[in-house]
Coordinates of C-alpha atoms in Angstrom, one line a residue:
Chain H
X1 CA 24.4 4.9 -15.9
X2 CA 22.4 7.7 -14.9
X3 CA 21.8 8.7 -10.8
X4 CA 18.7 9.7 -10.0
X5 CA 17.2 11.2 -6.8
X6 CA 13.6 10.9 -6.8
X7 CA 10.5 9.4 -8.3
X8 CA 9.7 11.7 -10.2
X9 CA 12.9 12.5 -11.8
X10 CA 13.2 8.6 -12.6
X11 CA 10.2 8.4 -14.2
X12 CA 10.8 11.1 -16.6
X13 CA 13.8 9.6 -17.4
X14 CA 12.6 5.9 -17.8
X15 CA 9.7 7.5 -20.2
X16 CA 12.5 9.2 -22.3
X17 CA 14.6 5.6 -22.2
X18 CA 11.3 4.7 -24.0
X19 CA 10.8 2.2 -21.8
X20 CA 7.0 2.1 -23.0
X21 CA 6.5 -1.8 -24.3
X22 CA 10.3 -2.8 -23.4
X23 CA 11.0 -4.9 -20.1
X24 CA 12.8 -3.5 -17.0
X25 CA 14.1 -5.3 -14.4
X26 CA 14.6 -4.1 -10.9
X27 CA 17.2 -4.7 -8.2
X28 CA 16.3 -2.8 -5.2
X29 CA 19.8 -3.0 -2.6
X30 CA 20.7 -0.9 1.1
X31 CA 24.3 -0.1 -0.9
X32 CA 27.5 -1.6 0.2
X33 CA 26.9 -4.1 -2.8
X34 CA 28.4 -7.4 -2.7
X35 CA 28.4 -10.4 -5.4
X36 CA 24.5 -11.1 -4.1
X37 CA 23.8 -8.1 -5.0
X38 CA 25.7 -8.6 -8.4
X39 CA 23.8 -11.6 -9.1
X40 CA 20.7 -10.4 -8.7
X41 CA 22.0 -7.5 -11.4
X42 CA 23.3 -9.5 -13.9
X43 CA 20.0 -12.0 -14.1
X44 CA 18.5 -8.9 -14.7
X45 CA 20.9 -7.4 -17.0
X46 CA 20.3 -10.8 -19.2
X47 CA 16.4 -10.7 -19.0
X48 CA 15.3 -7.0 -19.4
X49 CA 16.0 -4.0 -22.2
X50 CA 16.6 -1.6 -19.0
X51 CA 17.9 -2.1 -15.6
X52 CA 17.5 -0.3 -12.8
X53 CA 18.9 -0.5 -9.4
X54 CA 18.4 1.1 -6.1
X55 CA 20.2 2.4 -3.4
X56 CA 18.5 3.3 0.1
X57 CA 19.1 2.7 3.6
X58 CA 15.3 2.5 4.6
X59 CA 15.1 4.0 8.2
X60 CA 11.8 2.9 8.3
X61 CA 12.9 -0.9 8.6
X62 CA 15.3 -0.6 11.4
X63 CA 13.8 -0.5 14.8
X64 CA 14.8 1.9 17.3
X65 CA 17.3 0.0 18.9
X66 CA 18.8 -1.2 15.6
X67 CA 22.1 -0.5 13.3
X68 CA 20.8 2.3 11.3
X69 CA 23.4 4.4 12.1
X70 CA 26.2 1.5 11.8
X71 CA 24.8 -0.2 8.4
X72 CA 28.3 0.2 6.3
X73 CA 27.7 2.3 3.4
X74 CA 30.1 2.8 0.3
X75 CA 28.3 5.0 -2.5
X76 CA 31.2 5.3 -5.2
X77 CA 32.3 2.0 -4.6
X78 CA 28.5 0.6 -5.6
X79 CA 28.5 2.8 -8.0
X80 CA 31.3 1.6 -10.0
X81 CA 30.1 -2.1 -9.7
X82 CA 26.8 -1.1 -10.6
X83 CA 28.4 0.7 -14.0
X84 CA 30.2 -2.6 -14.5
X85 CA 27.3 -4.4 -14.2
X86 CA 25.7 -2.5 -17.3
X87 CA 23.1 -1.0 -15.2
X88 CA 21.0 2.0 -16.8
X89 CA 19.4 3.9 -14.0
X90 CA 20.8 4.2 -10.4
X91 CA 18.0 5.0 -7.7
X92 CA 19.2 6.8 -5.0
X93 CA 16.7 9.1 -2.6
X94 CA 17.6 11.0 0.0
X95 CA 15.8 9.7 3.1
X96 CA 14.4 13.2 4.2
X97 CA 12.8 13.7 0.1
X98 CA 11.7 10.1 0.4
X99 CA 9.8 10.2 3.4
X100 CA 8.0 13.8 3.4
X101 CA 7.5 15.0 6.7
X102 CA 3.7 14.7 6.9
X103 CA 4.1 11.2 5.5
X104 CA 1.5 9.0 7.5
X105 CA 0.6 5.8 5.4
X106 CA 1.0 2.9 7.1
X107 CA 1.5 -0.8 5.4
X108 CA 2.0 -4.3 6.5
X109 CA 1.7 -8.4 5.6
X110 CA 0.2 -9.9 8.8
X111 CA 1.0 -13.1 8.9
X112 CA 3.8 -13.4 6.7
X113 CA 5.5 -10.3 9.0
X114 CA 5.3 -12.3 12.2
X115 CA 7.5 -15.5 12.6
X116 CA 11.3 -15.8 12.2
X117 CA 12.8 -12.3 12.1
X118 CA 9.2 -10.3 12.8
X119 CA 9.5 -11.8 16.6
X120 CA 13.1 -10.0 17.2
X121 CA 11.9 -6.8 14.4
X122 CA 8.6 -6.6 15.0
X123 CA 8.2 -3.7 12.6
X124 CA 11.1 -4.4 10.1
X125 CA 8.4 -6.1 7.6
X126 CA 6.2 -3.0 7.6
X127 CA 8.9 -0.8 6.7
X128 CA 10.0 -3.5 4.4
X129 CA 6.3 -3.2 2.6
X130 CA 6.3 0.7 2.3
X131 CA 9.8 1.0 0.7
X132 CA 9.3 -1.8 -2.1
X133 CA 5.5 -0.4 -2.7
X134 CA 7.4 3.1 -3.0
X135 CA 10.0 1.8 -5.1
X136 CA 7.9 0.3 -7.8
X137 CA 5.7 2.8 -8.0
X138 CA 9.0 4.8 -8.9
X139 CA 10.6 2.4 -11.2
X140 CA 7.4 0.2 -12.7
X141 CA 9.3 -2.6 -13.2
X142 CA 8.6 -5.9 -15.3
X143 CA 10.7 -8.2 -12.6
X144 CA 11.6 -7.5 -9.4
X145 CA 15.1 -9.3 -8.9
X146 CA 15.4 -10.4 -4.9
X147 CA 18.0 -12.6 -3.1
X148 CA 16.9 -15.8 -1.4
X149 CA 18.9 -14.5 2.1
X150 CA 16.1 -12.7 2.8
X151 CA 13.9 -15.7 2.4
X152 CA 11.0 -14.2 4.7
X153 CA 11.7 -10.2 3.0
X154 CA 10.9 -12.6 -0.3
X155 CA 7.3 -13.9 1.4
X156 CA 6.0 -10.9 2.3
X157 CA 7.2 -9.2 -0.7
X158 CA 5.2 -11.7 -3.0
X159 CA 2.1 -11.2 -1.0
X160 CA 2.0 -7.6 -1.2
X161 CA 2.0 -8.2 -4.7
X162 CA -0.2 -10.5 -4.6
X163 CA -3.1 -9.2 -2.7
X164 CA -2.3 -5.5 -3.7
X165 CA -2.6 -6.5 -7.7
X166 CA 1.4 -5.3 -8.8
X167 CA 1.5 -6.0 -12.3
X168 CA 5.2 -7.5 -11.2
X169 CA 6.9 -10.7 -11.2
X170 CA 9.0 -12.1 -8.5
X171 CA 12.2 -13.2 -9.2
X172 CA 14.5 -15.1 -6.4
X173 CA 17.9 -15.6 -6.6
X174 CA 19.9 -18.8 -4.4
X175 CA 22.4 -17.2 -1.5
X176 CA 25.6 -16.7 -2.9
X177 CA 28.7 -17.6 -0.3
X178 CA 32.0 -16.7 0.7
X179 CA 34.7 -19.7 0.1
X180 CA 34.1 -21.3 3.8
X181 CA 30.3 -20.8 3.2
X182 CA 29.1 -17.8 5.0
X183 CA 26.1 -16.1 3.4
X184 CA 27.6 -12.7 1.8
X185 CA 26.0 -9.8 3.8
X186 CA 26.6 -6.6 3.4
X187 CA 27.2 -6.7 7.4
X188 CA 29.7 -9.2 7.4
X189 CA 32.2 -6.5 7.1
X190 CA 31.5 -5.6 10.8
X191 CA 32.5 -8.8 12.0
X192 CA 35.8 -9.1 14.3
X193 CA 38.1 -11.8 13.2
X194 CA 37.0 -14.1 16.1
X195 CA 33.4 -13.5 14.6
X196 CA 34.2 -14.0 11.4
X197 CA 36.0 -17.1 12.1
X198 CA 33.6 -18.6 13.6
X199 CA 30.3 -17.3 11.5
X200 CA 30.0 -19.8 8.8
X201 CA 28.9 -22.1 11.7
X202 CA 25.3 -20.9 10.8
X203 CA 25.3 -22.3 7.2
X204 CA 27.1 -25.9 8.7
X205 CA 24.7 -26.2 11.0
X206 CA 21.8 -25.5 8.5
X207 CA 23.5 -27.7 5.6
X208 CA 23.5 -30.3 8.2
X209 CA 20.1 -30.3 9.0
X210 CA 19.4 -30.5 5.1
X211 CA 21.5 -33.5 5.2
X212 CA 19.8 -34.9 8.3
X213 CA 16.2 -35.0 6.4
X214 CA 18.0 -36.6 3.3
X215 CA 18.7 -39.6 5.4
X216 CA 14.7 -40.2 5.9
X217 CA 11.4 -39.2 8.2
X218 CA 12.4 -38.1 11.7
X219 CA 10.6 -35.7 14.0
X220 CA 11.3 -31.8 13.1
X221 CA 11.9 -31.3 16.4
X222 CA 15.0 -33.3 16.5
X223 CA 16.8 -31.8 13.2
X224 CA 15.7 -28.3 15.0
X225 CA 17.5 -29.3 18.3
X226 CA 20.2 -30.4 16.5
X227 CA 20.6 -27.0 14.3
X228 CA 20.4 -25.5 18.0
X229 CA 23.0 -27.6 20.1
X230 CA 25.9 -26.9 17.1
X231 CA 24.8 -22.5 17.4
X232 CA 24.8 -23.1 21.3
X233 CA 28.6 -23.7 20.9
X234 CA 29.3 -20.6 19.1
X235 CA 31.8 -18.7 21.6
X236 CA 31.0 -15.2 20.1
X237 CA 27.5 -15.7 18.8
X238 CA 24.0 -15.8 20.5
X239 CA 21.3 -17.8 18.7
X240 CA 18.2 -15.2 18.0
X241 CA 16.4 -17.7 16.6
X242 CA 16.7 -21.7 15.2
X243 CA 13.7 -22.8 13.0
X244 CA 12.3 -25.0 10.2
X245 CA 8.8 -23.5 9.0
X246 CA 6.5 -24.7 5.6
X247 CA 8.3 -22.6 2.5
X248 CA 5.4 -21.0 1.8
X249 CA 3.4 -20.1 4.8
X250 CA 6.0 -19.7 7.5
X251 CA 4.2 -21.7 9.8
X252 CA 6.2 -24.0 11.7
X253 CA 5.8 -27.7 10.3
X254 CA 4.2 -30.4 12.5
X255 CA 4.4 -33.5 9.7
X256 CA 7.6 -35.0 8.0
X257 CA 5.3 -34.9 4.6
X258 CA 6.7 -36.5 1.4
X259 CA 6.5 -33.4 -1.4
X260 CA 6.4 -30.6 1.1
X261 CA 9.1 -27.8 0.9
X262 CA 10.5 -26.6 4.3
X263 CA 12.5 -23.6 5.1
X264 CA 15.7 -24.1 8.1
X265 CA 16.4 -20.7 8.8
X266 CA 18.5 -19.1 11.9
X267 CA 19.6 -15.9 13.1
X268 CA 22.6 -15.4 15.2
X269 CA 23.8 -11.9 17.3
X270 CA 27.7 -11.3 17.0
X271 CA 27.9 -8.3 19.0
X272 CA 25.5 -6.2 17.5
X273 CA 25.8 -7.6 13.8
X274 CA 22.7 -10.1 13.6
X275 CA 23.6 -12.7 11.1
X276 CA 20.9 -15.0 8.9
X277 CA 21.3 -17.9 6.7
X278 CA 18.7 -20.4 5.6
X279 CA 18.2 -23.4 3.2
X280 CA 15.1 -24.2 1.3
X281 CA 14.9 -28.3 2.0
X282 CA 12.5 -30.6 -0.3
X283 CA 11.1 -33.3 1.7
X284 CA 11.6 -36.4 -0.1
Chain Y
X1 CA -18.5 -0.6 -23.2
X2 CA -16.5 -4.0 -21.7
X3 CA -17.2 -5.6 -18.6
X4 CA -14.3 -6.9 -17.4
X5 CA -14.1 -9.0 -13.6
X6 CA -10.6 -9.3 -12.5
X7 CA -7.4 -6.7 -12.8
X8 CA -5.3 -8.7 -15.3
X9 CA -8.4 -9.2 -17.4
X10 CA -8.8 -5.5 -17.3
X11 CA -5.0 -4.6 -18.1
X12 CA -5.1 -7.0 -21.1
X13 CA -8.0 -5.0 -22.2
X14 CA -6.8 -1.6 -21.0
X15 CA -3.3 -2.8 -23.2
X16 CA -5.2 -4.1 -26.6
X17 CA -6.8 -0.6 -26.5
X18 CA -3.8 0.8 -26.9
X19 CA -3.5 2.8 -23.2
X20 CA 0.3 3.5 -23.6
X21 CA 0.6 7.5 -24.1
X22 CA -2.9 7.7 -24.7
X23 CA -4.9 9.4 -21.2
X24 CA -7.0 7.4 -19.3
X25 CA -9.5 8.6 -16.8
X26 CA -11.1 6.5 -13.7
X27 CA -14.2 7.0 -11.6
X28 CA -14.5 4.5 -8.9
X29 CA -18.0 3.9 -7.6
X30 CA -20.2 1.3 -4.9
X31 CA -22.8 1.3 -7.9
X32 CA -26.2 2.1 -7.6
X33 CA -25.2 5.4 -9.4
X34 CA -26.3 8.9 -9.3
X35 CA -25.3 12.3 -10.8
X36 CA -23.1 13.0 -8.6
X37 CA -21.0 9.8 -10.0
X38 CA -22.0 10.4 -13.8
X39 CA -20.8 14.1 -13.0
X40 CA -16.9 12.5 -12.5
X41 CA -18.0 10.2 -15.5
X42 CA -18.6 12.9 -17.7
X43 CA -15.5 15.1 -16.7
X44 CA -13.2 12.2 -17.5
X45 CA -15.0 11.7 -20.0
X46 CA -14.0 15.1 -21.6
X47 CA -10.6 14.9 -20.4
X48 CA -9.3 11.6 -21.3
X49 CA -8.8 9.5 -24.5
X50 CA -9.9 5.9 -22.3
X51 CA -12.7 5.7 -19.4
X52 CA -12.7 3.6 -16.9
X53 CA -15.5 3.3 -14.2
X54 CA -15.6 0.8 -11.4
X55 CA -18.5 -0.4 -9.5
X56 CA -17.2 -3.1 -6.2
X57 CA -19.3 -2.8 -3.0
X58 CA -15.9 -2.9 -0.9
X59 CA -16.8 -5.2 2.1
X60 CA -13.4 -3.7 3.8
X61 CA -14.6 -0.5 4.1
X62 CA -18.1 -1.1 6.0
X63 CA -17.4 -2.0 10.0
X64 CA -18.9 -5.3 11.7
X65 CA -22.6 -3.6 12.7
X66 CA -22.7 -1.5 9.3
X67 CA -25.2 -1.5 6.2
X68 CA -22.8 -4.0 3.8
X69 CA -25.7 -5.9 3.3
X70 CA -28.2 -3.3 2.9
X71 CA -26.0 -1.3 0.4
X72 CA -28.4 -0.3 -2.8
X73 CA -28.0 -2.5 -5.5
X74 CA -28.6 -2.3 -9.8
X75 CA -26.1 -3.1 -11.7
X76 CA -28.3 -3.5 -15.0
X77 CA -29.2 0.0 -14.6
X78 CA -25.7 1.3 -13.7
X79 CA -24.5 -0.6 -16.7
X80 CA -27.0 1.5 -18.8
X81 CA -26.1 4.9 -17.3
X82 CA -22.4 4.1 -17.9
X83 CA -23.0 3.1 -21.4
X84 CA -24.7 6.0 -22.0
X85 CA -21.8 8.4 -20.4
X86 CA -19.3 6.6 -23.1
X87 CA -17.7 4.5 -20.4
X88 CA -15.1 2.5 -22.6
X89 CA -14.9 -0.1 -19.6
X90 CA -16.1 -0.7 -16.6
X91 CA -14.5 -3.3 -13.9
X92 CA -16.5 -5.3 -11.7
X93 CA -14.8 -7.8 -9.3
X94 CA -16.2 -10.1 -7.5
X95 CA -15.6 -9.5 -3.8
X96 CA -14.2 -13.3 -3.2
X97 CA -12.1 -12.9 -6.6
X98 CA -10.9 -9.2 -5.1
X99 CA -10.0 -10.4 -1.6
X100 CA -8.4 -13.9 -1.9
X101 CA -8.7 -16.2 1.1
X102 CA -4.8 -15.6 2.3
X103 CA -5.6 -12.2 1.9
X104 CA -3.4 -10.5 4.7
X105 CA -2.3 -7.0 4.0
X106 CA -3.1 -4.0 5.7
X107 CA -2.9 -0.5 4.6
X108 CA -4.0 2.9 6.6
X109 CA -3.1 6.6 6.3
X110 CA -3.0 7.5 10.2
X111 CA -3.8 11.0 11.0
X112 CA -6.3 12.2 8.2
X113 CA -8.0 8.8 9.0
X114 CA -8.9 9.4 12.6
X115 CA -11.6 12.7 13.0
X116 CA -14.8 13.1 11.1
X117 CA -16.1 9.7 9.9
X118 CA -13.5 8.0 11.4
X119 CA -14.5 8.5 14.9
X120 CA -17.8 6.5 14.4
X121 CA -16.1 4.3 11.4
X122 CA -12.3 3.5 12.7
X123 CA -12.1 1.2 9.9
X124 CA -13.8 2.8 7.6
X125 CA -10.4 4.7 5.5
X126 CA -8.2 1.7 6.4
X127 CA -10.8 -0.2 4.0
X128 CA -11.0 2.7 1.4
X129 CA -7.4 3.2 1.1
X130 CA -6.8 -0.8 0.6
X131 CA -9.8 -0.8 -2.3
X132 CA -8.3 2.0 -4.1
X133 CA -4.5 1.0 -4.2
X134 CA -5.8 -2.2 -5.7
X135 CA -7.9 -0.7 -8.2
X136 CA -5.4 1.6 -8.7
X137 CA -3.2 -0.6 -9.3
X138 CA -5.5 -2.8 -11.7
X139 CA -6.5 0.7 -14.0
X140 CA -3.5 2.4 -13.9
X141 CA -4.9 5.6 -14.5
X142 CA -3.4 9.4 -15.4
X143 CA -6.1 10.9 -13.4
X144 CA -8.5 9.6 -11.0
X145 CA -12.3 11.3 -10.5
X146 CA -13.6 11.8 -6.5
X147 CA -16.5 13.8 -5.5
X148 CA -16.8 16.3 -2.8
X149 CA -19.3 14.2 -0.6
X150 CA -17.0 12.2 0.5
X151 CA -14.3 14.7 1.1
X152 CA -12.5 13.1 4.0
X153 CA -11.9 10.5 1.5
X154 CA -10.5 12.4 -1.0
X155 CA -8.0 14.2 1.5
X156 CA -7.1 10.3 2.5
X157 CA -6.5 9.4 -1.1
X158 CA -4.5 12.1 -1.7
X159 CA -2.0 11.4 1.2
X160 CA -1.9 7.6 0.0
X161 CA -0.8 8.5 -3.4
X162 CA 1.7 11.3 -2.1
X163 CA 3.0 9.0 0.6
X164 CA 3.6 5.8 -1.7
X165 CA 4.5 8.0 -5.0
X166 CA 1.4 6.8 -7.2
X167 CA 1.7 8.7 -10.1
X168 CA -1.8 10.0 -10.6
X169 CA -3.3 12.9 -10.6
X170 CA -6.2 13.2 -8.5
X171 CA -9.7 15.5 -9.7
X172 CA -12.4 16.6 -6.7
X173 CA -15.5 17.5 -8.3
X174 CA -18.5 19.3 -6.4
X175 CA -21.3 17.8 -4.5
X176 CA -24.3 17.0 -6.6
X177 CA -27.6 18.2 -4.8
X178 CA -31.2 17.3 -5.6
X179 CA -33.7 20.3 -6.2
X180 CA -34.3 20.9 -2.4
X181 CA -30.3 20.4 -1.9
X182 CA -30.0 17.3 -0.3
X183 CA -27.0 15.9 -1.4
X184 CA -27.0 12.9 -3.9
X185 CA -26.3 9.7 -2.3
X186 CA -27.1 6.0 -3.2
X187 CA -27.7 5.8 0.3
X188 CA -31.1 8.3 0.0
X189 CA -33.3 5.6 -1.4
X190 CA -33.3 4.0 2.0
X191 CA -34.8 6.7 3.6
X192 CA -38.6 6.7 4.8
X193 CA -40.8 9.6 3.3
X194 CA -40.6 11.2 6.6
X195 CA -36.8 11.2 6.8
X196 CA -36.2 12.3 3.5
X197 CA -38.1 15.4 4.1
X198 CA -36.1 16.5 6.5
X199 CA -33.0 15.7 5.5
X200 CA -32.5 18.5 3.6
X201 CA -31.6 20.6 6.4
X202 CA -28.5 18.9 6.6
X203 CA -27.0 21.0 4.3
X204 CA -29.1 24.2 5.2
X205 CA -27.7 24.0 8.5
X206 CA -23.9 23.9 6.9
X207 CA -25.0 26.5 4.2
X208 CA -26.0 28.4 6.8
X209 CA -22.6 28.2 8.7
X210 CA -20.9 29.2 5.8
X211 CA -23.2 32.3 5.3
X212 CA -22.3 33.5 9.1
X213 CA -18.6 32.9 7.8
X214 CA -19.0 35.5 5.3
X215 CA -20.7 38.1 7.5
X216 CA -17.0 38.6 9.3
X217 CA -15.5 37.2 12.2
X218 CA -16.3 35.1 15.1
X219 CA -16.1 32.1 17.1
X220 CA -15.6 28.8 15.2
X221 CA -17.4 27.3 18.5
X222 CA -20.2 29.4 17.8
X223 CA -20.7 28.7 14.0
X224 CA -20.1 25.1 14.9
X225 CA -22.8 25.1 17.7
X226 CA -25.3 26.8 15.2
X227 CA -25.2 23.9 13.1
X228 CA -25.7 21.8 16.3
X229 CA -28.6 23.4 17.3
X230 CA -30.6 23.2 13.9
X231 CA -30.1 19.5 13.6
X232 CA -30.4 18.4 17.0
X233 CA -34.3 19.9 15.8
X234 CA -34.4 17.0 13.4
X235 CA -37.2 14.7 14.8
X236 CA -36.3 11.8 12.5
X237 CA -32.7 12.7 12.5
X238 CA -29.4 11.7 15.3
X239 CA -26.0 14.1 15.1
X240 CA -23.5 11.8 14.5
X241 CA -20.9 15.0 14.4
X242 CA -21.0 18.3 13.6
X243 CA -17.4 19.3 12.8
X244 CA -15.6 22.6 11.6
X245 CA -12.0 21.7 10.4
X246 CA -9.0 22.8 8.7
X247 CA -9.6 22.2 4.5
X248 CA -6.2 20.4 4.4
X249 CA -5.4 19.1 7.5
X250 CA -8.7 18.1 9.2
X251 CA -8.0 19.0 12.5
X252 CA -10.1 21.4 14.5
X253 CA -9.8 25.5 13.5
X254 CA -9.1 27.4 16.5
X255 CA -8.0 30.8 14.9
X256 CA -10.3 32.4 12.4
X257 CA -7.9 33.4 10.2
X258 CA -8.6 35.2 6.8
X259 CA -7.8 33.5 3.7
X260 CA -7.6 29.9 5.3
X261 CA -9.8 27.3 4.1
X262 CA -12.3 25.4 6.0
X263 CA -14.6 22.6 6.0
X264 CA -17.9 22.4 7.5
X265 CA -19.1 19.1 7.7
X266 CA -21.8 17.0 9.4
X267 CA -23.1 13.6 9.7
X268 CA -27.0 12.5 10.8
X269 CA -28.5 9.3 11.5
X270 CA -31.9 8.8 9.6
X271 CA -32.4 5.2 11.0
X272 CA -29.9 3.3 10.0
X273 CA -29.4 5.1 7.2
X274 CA -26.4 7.4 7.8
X275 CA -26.2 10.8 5.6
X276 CA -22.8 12.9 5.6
X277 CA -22.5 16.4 3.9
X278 CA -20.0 19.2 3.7
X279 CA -19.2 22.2 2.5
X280 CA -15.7 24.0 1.8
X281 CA -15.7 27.5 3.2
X282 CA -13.1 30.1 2.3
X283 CA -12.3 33.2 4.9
X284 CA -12.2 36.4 4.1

């Protein structure tokens, strides 16, 4: 596996892979790497003749107030799982090359950008945008390999492609777990043992809303206020946000429509360590 | 030549013609061409194996009161000149095709976007920048063809592509000027016999700047207020600015320092009709 530093350094090096005509797949990661991550590598691994991964703690997606500082990092670890993996090209910039110091573009997703996690990071999505743009105009990937945690991260991603014309496909990967069902997170490692213990709360509450709509029609509303009442119990935890929105618009759903796909997604503070989970639910 | 409508139409046609490791040049255009365009056309032309031209009247880049609708049209004739320039393909969206209705992403290079044209067109660069990604993103081009005239664009489009780590090298090529050195614009067929006749002095009023320039030191405010002076003489003509800036930055030149580089540049209201003209000034 090779370590690169910047875009243009990858690029000479992804021309001399002669990667002209073969298929590379992209993983794009903040570090500390955990099996989501890994998932996300080996799909790629199995589908493309190169793959490359990256590894950046974006400042430009944490808010001011936010974990920058505190967001658990681990390069030689990653970079022995990433060698494991088969990977071919580690991406690694250094913030300050990254982001020159007259940089001044600015990019976002409205809509997408504003529900769910845009109400408590109102520019997290923006930041989100300028990286990934940045990333595969470094790498110039065939797939794009992202993890269905970041559900809404996934939305907006697709849409920049989308209206922006990236010759890219998507591809989204299911939420791998720990044993008692907490989403893996590279920020779960932050978590006391009292928080920890009680964290996988989120996902129970959530798989029990998905159970709830199994059973038949009933108001959204309800299976919302349900998700809510179990969080409020959390002893540790404060509930950001509870809320079940249309899978593909983000818009919160009025109808209990036969076909439709709905998202049940939360957020949760422990301490500082803010905690999502969500479950894609097909309405029956 | 091929016409070609939308961007993967274009990239399967850009792919057939065998564009890996072979160069290709692009010259995007609002149509209704002129020398000044088939000037760009030519020089890629000469440098590149594949040409590519574009002609899209971007509705994003004209504000609410402006002249979208008024904007010369002929695309026969454009067709014809490009054919006749060698112009392997040109790419002509639609503007409903371009812009799809959940169309949602915004895109702005903040500080080179905000003197000069911006003041009177705040949206103007926010809409150019957008256009240009896309089409860059549809072409894919080694090196991309951007006259003079608009040199507040190219300084924008040159910050975009540094900023988000397009790999394209961008060509400026001089302002095209008719006989009595008005510069070439698709924009000059609107004016009325009256206002064309004096529009000329447009650029004798810059020339003249950069002739005091030469003669040795002095006021910027002066030189500026010279330029003033002869165009607010224009009977047909309003000022929209007369500006003397910094040839990188854009911001106002305070020192007059040898060996900088400076732009002179104006803008005049014929009507409706709204001319802009510059011209590059080096100290001595």
């Amino acid at each position: 596996m090779k370590v690169l530093k910047d875009s243009k350094a990858l690029r000479r090096a992804l021309a001399s892979a002669g990667n002209r005509g073969r298929r590379v797949g992209f993983v794009p990661t903040m570090g500390f790497l955990h099996q989501g991550h890994l998932s996300l590598v080996r799909r790629a691994r199995r589908e493309n003749d190169i793959v490359v991964a990256s590894i950046f703690v974006n400042p430009l997606q944490f808010g001011p107030k936010e974990d920058l500082d505190l967001y658990p990092r681990d390069f030689a670890h990653d970079k022995k799982l990433l060698e494991h993996e088969k990977t071919d090209f580690l991406f690694a910039p250094l913030a300050e090359e990254f982001y020159k110091a007259d940089f001044q573009t600015s990019l976002s997703v409205k809509k997408l950008s504003r529900p769910l996690c845009g109400l408590t990071r109102p520019t997290h999505f923006a930041g989100v945008c300028t990286v990934v743009l940045k990333l595969l105009n470094s790498v110039m990937p065939d797939t794009l390999y992202l993890g269905q945690k970041d559900y809404q991260q996934f939305c907006v991603i697709k849409q920049l492609v989308r209206d922006l014309d990236f010759p890219v496909k998507i591809t989204l990967m299911p939420i791998v777990r720990e044993a008692d069902g907490l989403a893996m997170s590279s920020r779960n490692v932050r978590l006391s043992l009292a928080q920890r213990q009680e964290a996988p709360l989120l996902y129970q509450s959530l798989k029990d809303a998905q159970r709830r709509v199994k059973q038949g029609p009933r108001a959204w509303a309800d299976i919302k206020q349900a998700i809510h009442s179990r969080l409020k119990g959390l002893r540790h935890g404060r509930i950001d946000y509870v809320e079940i929105v249309d899978a593909q618009t983000l818009e919160s759903v009025i109808e209990f429509k036969a076909g439709s796909r709905v998202l049940a997604a939360a957020a949760v503070f422990f301490g500082k360590t803010r905690l999502i989970d969500n479950v894609l639910i097909k309405v029956r």
